[in-house]
mmCIF file of C-alpha atoms in Angstrom:
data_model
loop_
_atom_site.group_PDB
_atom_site.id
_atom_site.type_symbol
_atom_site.label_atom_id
_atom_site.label_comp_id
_atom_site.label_asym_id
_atom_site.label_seq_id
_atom_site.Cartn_x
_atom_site.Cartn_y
_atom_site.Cartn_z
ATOM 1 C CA UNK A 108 -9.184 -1.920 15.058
ATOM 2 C CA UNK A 109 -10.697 -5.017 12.724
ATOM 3 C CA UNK A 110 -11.729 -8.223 12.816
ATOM 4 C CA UNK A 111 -10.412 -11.087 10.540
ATOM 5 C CA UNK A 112 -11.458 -14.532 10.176
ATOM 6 C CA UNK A 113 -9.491 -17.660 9.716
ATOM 7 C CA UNK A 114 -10.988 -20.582 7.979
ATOM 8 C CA UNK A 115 -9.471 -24.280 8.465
ATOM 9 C CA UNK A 116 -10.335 -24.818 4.888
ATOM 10 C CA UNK A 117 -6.913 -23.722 3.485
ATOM 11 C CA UNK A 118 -7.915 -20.468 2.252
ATOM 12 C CA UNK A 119 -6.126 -17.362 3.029
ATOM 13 C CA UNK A 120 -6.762 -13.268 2.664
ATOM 14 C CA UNK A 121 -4.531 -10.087 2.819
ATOM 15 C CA UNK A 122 -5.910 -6.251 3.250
ATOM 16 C CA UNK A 123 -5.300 -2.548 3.866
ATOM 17 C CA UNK A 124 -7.842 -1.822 6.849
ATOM 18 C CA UNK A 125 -8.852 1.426 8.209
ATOM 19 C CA UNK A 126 -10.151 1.755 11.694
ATOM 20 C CA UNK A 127 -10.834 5.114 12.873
ATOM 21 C CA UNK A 128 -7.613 6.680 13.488
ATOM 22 C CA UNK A 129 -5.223 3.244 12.840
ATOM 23 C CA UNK A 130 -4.745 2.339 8.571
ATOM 24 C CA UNK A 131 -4.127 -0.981 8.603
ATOM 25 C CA UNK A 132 -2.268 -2.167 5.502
ATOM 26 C CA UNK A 133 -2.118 -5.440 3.768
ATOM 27 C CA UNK A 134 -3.787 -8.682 4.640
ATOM 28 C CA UNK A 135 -1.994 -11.442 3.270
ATOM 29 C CA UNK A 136 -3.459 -14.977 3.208
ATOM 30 C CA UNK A 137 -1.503 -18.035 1.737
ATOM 31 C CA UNK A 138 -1.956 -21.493 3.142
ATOM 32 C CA UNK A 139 -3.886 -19.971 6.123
ATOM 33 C CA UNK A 140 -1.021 -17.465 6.388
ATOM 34 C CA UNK A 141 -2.683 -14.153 7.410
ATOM 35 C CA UNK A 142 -1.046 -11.363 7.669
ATOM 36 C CA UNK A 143 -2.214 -7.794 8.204
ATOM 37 C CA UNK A 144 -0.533 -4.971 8.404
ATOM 38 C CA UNK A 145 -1.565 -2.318 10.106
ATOM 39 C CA UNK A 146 -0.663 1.403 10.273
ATOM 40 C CA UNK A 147 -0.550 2.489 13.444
ATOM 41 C CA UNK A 148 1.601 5.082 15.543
ATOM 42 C CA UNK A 149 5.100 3.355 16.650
ATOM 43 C CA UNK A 150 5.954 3.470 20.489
ATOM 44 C CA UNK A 151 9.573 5.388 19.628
ATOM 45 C CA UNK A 152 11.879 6.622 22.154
ATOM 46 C CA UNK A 153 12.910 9.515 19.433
ATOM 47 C CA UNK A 154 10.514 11.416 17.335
ATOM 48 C CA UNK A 155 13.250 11.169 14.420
ATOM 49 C CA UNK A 156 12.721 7.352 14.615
ATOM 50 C CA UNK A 157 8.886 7.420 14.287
ATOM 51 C CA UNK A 158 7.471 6.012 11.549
ATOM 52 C CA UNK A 159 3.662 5.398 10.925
ATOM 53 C CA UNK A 160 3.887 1.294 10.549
ATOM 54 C CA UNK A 161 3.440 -1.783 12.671
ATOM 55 C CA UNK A 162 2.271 -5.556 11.274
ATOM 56 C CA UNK A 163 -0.086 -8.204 13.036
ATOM 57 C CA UNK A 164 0.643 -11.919 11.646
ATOM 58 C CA UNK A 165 -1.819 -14.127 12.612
ATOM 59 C CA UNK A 166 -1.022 -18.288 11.648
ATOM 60 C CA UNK A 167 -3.773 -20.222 11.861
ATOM 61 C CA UNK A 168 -2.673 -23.074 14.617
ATOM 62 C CA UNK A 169 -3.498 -25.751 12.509
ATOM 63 C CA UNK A 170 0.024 -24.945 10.697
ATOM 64 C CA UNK A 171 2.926 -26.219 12.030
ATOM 65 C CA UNK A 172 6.760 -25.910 10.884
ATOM 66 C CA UNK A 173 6.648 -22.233 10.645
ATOM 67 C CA UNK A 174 10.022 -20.443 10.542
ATOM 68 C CA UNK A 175 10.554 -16.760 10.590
ATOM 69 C CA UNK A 176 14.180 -15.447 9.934
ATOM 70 C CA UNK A 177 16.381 -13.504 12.526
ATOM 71 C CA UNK A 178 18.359 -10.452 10.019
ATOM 72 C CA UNK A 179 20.539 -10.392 13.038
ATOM 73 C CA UNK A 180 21.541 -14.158 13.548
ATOM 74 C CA UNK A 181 20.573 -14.706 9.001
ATOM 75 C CA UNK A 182 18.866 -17.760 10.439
ATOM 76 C CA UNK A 183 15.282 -18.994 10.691
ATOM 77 C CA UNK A 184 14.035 -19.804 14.225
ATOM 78 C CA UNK A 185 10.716 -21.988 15.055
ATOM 79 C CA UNK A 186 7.630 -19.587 15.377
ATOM 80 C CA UNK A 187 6.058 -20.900 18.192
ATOM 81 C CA UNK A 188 3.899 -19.653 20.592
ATOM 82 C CA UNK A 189 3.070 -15.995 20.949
ATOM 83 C CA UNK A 190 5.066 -13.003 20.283
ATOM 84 C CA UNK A 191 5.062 -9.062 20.802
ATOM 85 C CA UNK A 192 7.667 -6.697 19.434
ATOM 86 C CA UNK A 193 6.956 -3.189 20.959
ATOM 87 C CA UNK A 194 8.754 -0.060 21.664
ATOM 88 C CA UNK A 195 12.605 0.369 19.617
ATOM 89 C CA UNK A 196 11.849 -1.969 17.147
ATOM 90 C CA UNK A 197 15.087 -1.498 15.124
ATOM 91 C CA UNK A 198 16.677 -3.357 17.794
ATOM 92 C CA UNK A 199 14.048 -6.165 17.166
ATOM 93 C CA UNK A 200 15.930 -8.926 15.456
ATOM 94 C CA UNK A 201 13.098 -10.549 13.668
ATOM 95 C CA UNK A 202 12.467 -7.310 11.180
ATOM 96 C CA UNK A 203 14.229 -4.902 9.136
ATOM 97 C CA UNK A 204 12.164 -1.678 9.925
ATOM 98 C CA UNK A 205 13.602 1.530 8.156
ATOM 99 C CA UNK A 206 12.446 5.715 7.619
ATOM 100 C CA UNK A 207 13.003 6.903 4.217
ATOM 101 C CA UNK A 208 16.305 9.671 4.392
ATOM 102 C CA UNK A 209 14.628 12.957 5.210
ATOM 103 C CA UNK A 210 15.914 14.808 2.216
ATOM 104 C CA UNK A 211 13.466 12.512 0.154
ATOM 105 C CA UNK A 212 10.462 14.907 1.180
ATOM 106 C CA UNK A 213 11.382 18.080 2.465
ATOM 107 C CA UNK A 214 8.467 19.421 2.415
ATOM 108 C CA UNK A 215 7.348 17.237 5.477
ATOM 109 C CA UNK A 216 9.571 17.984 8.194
ATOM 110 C CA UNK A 217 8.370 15.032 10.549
ATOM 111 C CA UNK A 218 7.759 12.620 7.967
ATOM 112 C CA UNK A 219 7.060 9.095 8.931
ATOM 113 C CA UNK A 220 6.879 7.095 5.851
ATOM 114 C CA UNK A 221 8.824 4.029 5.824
ATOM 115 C CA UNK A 222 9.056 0.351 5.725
ATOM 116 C CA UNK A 223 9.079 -3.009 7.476
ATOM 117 C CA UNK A 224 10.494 -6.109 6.400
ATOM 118 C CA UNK A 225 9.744 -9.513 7.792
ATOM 119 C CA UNK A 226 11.101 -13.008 6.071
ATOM 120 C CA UNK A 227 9.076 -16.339 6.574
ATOM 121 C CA UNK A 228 9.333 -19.738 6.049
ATOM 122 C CA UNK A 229 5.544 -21.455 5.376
ATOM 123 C CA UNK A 230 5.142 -24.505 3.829
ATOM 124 C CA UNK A 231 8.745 -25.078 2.893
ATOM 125 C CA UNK A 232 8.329 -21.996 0.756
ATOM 126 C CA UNK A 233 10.638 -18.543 1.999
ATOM 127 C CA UNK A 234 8.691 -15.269 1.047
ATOM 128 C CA UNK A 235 9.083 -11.943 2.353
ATOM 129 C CA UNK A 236 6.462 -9.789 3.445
ATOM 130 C CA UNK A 237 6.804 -6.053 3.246
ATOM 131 C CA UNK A 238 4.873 -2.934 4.747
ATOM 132 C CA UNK A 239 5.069 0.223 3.041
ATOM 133 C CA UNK A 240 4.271 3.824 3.458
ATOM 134 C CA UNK A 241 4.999 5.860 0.627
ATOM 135 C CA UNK A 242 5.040 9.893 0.485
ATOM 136 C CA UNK A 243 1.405 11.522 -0.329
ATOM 137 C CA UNK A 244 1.045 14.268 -2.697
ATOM 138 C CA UNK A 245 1.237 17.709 -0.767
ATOM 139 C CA UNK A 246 -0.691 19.569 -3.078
ATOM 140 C CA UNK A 247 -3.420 19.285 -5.768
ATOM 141 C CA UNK A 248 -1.831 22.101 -7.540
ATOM 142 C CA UNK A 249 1.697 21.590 -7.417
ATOM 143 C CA UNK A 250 0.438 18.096 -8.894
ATOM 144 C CA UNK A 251 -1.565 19.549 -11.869
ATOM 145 C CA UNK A 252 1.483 21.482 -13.195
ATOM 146 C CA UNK A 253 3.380 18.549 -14.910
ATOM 147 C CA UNK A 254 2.832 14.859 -16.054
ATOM 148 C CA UNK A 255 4.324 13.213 -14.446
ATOM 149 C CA UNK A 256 4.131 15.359 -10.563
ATOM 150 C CA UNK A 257 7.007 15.731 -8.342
ATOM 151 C CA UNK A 258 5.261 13.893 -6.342
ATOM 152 C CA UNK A 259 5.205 10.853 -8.265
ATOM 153 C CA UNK A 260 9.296 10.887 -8.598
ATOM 154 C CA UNK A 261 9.485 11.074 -4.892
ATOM 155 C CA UNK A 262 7.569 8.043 -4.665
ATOM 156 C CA UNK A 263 9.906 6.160 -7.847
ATOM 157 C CA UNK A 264 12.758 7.231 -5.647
ATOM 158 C CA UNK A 265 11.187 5.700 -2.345
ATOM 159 C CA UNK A 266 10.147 2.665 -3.861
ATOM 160 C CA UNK A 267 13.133 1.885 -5.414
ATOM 161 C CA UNK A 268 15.416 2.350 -2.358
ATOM 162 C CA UNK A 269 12.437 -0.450 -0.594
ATOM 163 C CA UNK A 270 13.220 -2.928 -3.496
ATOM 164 C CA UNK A 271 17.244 -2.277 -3.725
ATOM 165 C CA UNK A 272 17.524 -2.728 0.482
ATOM 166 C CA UNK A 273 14.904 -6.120 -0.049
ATOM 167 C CA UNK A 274 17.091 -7.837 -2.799
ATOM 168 C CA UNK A 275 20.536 -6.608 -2.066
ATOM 169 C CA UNK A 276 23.483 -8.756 -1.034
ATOM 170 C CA UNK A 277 23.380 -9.171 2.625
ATOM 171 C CA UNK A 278 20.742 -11.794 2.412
ATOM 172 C CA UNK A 279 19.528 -14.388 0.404
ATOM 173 C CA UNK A 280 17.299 -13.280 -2.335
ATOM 174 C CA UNK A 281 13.750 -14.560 -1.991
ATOM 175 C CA UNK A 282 10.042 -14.330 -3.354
ATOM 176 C CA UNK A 283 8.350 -11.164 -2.023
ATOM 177 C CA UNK A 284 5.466 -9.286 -1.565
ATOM 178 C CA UNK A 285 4.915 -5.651 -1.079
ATOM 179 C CA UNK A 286 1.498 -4.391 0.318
ATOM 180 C CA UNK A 287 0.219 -1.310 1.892
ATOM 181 C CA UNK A 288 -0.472 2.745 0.770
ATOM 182 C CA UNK A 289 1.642 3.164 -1.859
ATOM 183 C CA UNK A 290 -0.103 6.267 -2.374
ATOM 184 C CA UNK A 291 -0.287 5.734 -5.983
ATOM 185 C CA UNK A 292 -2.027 8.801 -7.745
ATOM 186 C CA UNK A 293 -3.378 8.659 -11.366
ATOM 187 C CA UNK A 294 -1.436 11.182 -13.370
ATOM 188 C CA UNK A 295 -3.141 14.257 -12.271
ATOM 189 C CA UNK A 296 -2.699 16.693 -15.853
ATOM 190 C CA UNK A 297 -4.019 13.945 -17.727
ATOM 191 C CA UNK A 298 -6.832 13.365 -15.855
ATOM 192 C CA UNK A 299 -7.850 16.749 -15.364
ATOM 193 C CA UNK A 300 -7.685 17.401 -19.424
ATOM 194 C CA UNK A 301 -9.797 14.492 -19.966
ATOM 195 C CA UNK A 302 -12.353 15.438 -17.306
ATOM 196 C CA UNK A 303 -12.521 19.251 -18.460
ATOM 197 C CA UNK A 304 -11.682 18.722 -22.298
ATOM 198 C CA UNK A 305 -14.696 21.238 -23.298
ATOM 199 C CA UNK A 306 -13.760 23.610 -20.125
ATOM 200 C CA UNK A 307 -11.960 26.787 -20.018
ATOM 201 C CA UNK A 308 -9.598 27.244 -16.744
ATOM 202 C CA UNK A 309 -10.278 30.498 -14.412
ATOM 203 C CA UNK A 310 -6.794 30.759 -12.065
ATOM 204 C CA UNK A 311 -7.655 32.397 -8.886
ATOM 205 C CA UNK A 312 -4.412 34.068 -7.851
ATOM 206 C CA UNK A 313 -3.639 35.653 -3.459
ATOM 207 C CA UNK A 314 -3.915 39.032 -3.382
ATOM 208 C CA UNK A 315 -0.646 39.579 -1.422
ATOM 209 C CA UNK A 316 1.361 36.795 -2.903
ATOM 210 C CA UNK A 317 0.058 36.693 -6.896
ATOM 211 C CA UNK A 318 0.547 32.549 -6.039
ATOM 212 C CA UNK A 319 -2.048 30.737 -7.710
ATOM 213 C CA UNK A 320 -4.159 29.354 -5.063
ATOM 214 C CA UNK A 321 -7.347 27.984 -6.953
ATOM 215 C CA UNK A 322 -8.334 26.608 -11.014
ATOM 216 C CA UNK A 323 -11.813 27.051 -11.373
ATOM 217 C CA UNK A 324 -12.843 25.030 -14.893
ATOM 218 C CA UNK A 325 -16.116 25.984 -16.284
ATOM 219 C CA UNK A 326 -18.209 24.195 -19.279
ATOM 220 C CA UNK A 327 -17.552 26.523 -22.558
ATOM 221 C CA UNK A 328 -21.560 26.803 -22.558
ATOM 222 C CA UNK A 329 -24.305 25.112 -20.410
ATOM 223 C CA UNK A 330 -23.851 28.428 -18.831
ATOM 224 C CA UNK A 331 -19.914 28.109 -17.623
ATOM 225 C CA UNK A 332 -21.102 25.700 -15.011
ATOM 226 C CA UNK A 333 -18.656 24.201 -12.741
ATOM 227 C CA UNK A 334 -16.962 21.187 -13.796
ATOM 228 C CA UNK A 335 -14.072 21.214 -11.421
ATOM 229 C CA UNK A 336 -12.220 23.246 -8.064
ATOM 230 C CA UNK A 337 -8.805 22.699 -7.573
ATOM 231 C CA UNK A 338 -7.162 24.071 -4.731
ATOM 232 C CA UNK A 339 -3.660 22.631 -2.502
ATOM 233 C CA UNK A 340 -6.301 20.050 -0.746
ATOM 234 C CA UNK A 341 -9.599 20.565 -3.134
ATOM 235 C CA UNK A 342 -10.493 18.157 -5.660
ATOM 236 C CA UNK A 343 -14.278 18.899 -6.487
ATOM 237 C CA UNK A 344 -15.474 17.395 -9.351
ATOM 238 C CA UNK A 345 -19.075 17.959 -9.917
ATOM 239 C CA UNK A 346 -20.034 14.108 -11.283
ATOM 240 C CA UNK A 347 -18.023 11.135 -8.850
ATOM 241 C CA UNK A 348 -19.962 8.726 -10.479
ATOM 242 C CA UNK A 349 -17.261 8.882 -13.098
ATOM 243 C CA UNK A 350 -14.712 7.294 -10.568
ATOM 244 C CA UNK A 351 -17.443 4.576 -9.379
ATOM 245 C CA UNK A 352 -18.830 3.705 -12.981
ATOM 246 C CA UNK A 353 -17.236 0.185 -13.821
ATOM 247 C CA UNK A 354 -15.487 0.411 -10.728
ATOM 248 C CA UNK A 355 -13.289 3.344 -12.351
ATOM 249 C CA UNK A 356 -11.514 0.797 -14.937
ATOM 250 C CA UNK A 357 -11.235 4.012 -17.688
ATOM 251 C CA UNK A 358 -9.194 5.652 -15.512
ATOM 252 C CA UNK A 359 -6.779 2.821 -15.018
ATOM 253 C CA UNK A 360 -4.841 4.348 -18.058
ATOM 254 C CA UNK A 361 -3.597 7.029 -16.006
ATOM 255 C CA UNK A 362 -2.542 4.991 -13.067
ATOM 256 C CA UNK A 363 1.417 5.128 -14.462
ATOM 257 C CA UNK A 364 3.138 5.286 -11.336
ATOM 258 C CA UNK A 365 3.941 0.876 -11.080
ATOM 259 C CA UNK A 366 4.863 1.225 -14.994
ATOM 260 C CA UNK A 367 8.541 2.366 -13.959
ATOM 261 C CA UNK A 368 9.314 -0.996 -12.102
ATOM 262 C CA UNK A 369 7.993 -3.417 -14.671
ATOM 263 C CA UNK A 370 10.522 -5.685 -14.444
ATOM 264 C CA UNK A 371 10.401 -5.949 -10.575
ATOM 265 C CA UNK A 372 6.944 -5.500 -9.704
ATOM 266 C CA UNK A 373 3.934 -7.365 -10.942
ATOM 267 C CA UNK A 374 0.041 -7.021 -9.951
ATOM 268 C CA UNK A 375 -3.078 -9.016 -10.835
ATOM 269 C CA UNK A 376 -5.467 -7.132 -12.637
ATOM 270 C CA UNK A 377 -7.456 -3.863 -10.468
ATOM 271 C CA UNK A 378 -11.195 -5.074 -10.868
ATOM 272 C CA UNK A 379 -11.995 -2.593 -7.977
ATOM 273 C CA UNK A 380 -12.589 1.096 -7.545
ATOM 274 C CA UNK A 381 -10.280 3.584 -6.280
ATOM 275 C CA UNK A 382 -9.394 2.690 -2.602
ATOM 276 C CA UNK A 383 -8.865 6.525 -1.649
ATOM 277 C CA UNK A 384 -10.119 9.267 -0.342
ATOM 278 C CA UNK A 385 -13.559 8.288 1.125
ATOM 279 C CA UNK A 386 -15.681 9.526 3.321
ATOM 280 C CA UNK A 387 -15.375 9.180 6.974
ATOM 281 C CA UNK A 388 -18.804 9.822 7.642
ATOM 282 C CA UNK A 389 -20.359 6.562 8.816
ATOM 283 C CA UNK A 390 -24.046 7.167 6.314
ATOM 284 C CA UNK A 391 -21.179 7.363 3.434
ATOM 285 C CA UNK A 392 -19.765 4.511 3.033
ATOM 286 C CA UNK A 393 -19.618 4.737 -1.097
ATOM 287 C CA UNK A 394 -18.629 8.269 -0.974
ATOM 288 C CA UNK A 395 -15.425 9.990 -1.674
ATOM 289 C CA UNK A 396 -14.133 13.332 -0.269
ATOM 290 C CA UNK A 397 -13.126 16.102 -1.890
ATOM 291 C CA UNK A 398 -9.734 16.456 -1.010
ATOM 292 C CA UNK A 399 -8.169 14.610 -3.252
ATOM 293 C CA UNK A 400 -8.564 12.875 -6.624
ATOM 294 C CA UNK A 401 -9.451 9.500 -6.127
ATOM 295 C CA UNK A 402 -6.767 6.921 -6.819
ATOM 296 C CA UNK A 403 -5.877 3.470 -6.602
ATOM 297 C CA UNK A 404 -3.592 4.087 -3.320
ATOM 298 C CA UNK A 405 -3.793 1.178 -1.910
ATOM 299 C CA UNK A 406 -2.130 -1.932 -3.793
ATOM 300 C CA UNK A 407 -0.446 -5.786 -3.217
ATOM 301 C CA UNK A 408 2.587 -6.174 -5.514
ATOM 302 C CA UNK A 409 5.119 -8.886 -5.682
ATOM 303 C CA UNK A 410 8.152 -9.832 -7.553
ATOM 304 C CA UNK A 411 7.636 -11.952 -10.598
ATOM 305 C CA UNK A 412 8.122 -14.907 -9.090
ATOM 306 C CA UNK A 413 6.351 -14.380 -6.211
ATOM 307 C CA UNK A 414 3.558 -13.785 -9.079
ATOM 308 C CA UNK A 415 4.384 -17.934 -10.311
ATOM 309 C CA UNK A 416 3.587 -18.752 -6.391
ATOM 310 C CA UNK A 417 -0.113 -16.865 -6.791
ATOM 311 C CA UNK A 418 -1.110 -18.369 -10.041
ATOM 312 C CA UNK A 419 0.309 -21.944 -9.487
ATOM 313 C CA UNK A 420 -2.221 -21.929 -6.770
ATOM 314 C CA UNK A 421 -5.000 -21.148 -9.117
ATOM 315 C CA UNK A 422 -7.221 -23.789 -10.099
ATOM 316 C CA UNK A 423 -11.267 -24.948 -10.426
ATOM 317 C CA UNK A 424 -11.726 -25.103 -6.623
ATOM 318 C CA UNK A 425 -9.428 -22.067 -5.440
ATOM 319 C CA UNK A 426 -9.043 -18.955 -7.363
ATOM 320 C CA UNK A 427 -7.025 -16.230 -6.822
ATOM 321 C CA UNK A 428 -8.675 -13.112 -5.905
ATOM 322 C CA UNK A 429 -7.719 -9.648 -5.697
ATOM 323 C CA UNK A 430 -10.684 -6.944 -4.142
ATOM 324 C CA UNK A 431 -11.303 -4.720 -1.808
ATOM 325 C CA UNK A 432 -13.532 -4.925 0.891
ATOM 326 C CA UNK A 433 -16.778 -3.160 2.337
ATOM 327 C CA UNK A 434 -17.480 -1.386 -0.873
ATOM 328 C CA UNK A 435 -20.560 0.023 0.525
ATOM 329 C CA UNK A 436 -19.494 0.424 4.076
ATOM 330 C CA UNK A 437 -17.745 3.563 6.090
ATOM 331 C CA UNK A 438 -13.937 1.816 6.540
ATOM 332 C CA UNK A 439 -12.045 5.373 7.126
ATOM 333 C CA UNK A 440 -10.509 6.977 4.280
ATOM 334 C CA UNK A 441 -9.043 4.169 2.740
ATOM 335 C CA UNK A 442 -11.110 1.075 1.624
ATOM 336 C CA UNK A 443 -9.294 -2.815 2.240
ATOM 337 C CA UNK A 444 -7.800 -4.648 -0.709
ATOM 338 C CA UNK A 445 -6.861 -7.990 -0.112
ATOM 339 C CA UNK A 446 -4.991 -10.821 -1.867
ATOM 340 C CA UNK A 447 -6.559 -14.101 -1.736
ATOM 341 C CA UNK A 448 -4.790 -17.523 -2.994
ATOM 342 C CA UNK A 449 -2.887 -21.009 -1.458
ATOM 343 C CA UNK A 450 0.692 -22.056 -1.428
ATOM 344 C CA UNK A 451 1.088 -25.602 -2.951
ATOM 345 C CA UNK A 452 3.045 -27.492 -0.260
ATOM 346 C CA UNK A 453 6.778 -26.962 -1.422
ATOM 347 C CA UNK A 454 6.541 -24.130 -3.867
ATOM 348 C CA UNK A 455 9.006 -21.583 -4.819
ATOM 349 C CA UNK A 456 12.285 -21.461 -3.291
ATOM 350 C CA UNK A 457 12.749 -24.100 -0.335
ATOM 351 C CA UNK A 458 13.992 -22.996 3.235
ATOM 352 C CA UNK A 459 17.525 -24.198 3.800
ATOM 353 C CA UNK A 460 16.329 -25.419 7.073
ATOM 354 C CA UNK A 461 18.837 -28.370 8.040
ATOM 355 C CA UNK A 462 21.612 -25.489 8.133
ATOM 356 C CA UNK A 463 20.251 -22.015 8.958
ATOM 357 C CA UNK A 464 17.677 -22.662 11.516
ATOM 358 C CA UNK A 465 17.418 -21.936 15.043
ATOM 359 C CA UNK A 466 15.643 -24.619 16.980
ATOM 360 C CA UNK A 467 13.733 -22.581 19.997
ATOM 361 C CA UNK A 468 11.343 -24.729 23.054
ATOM 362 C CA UNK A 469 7.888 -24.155 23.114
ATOM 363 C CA UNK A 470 6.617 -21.176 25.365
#
């Protein structure tokens, strides 16, 4: 898997790790809070209840009076200790841990995109934490045919039924933050036009079926060379430094997919390059594949005023920083992006402690 580090100093880190095989999603640090998420195959007693997710919280053990809340008992409980959740873990009562409905993506039969949901208490501040795993795009071509895809209303649709279960009425609303692979994907038409806007687009069509199974897009002169290949899991664009130069930033305009939930979801500015697809050769470590078109995929959002909690924090000696990490070093497919910043001792919404929480005996 990964290693993280823990400083006494205060300071705190969240990130979207891939190890080999296991994507680890979302390292969270506030107030020497760490929390990483990782992306790992579930231990499920039915194949219908597997979903792609588990989280790692690590608390530094210089913290003390940390509460996490029971969704079974809607009380906090001392954290305290060490503790393992394995196996079932719907029946865990310390997380809400859900599968999207099947019929959101068809198309995969055996999907396991999901989320999980866990509520904390950390310097008298309540925050939620959640892990997501939204719904990749299937194909390159299917994506080029309108702006926006299909693909990017499944993900609205996902999304949305995350942030309706996380702020409905059978809890108390909280701050919270929402980390892991969105799989965001810049708006593929647009990107394609502006990439090939002195092209001219050869469709390669199956022989049995007539279905369009390859663009080819050619320079008008330069003798017609190459510019682009698009095929259902080809995206070969014959320059990549365009997605590297100033870590990608003129692409942000067609990174649309976050613009839908505006008023519910806010992000610090993306100073880093796209997070996905590289390389998984270990000599590449700044190079992305050609499957897909690189995008920022991997993301920390929060509610607004989960947002106040990040920039109160901000100040001459501690700044808040949003990056990604090993920029020039093999990490899997997906690169980390972390979330960096403190929580001011009493900030945000206070934990009703006196009333809702369990006391529990040290282990």
């Amino acid at each position: 898997m990964g290693t993280a580090l823990l400083h006494r100093d205060g300071s705190c880190c969240s990130a979207r790790v891939c190890w080999e095989k296991c994507r680890c999603h979302g390292v969270l640090r506030g107030l020497e809070l760490l929390v990483l998420g990782i992306s790992a195959l579930s231990h499920c007693i039915s194949l219908f209840a597997l979903q792609a997710l588990g989280s790692f919280y690590f608390l530094h053990e210089s913290l003390k009076n940390i509460y996490q809340f029971d969704f079974k008992a809607k009380k906090y409980k001392k954290v305290t200790g060490k503790e393992i959740y394995s196996d079932t873990l719907e029946s865990t009562p310390m997380l809400e841990k859900e599968k999207f409905p099947q019929d959101y993506f068809p198309e995969c039969k055996w999907s396991r995109k999901g989320f999980i949901r866990t509520r904390w208490c950390v310097a008298d501040c309540a925050f939620d934490l959640v892990n997501v795993h939204l719904f990749h795009d299937a194909s390159n071509l299917v994506a080029w045919e309108t702006s926006p895809s299909v693909y990017s209303g499944i993900r609205h649709k996902a999304l949305g039924y995350v942030l309706d279960r996380i702020v409905d009425q059978r809890f108390e609303k909280v701050s919270y933050f929402v980390f892991g692979d969105f799989n965001f994907r810049l708006d593929s038409k647009s990107v394609v036009e502006t990439l090939c806007t002195k092209a001219t687009m050869q469709t390669v069509r199956a022989a049995d079926t007539n279905e369009v199974v390859k663009l080819i897009f050619r320079e008008s002169d330069n003798d017609r060379k190459v510019m682009l290949q698009l095929e259902k899991k080809l995206f070969d664009y014959f320059d990549q430094e365009v997605f590297r130069d100033n870590n990608g930033t003129a692409l942000l305009e067609f990174d649309k997919e976050l613009s839908v939930f505006k008023d519910r979801l806010c992000e610090l500015d993306i100073s880093f390059p796209p997070s996905y697809p590289y390389s998984e050769d270990s000599s590449q470590g700044e190079q992305y594949m050609n499957t897909r078109c690189p995008a920022w995929c991997d993301r920390i959002l929060m509610s607004p005023s989960a947002k106040e909690l990040v920039l109160k924090s901000e100040s001459e000696e501690k700044v808040v920083t949003y990056d990604h990490i090993g920029p020039n070093v093999c990490m899997g497919d997906h690169k980390p992006v972390f979330l960096a910043f403190r929580i001011a001792p009493g900030a945000g919404k206070r934990c009703q402690r006196s009333e809702r929480i369990l006391r529990q005996t040290a282990l």
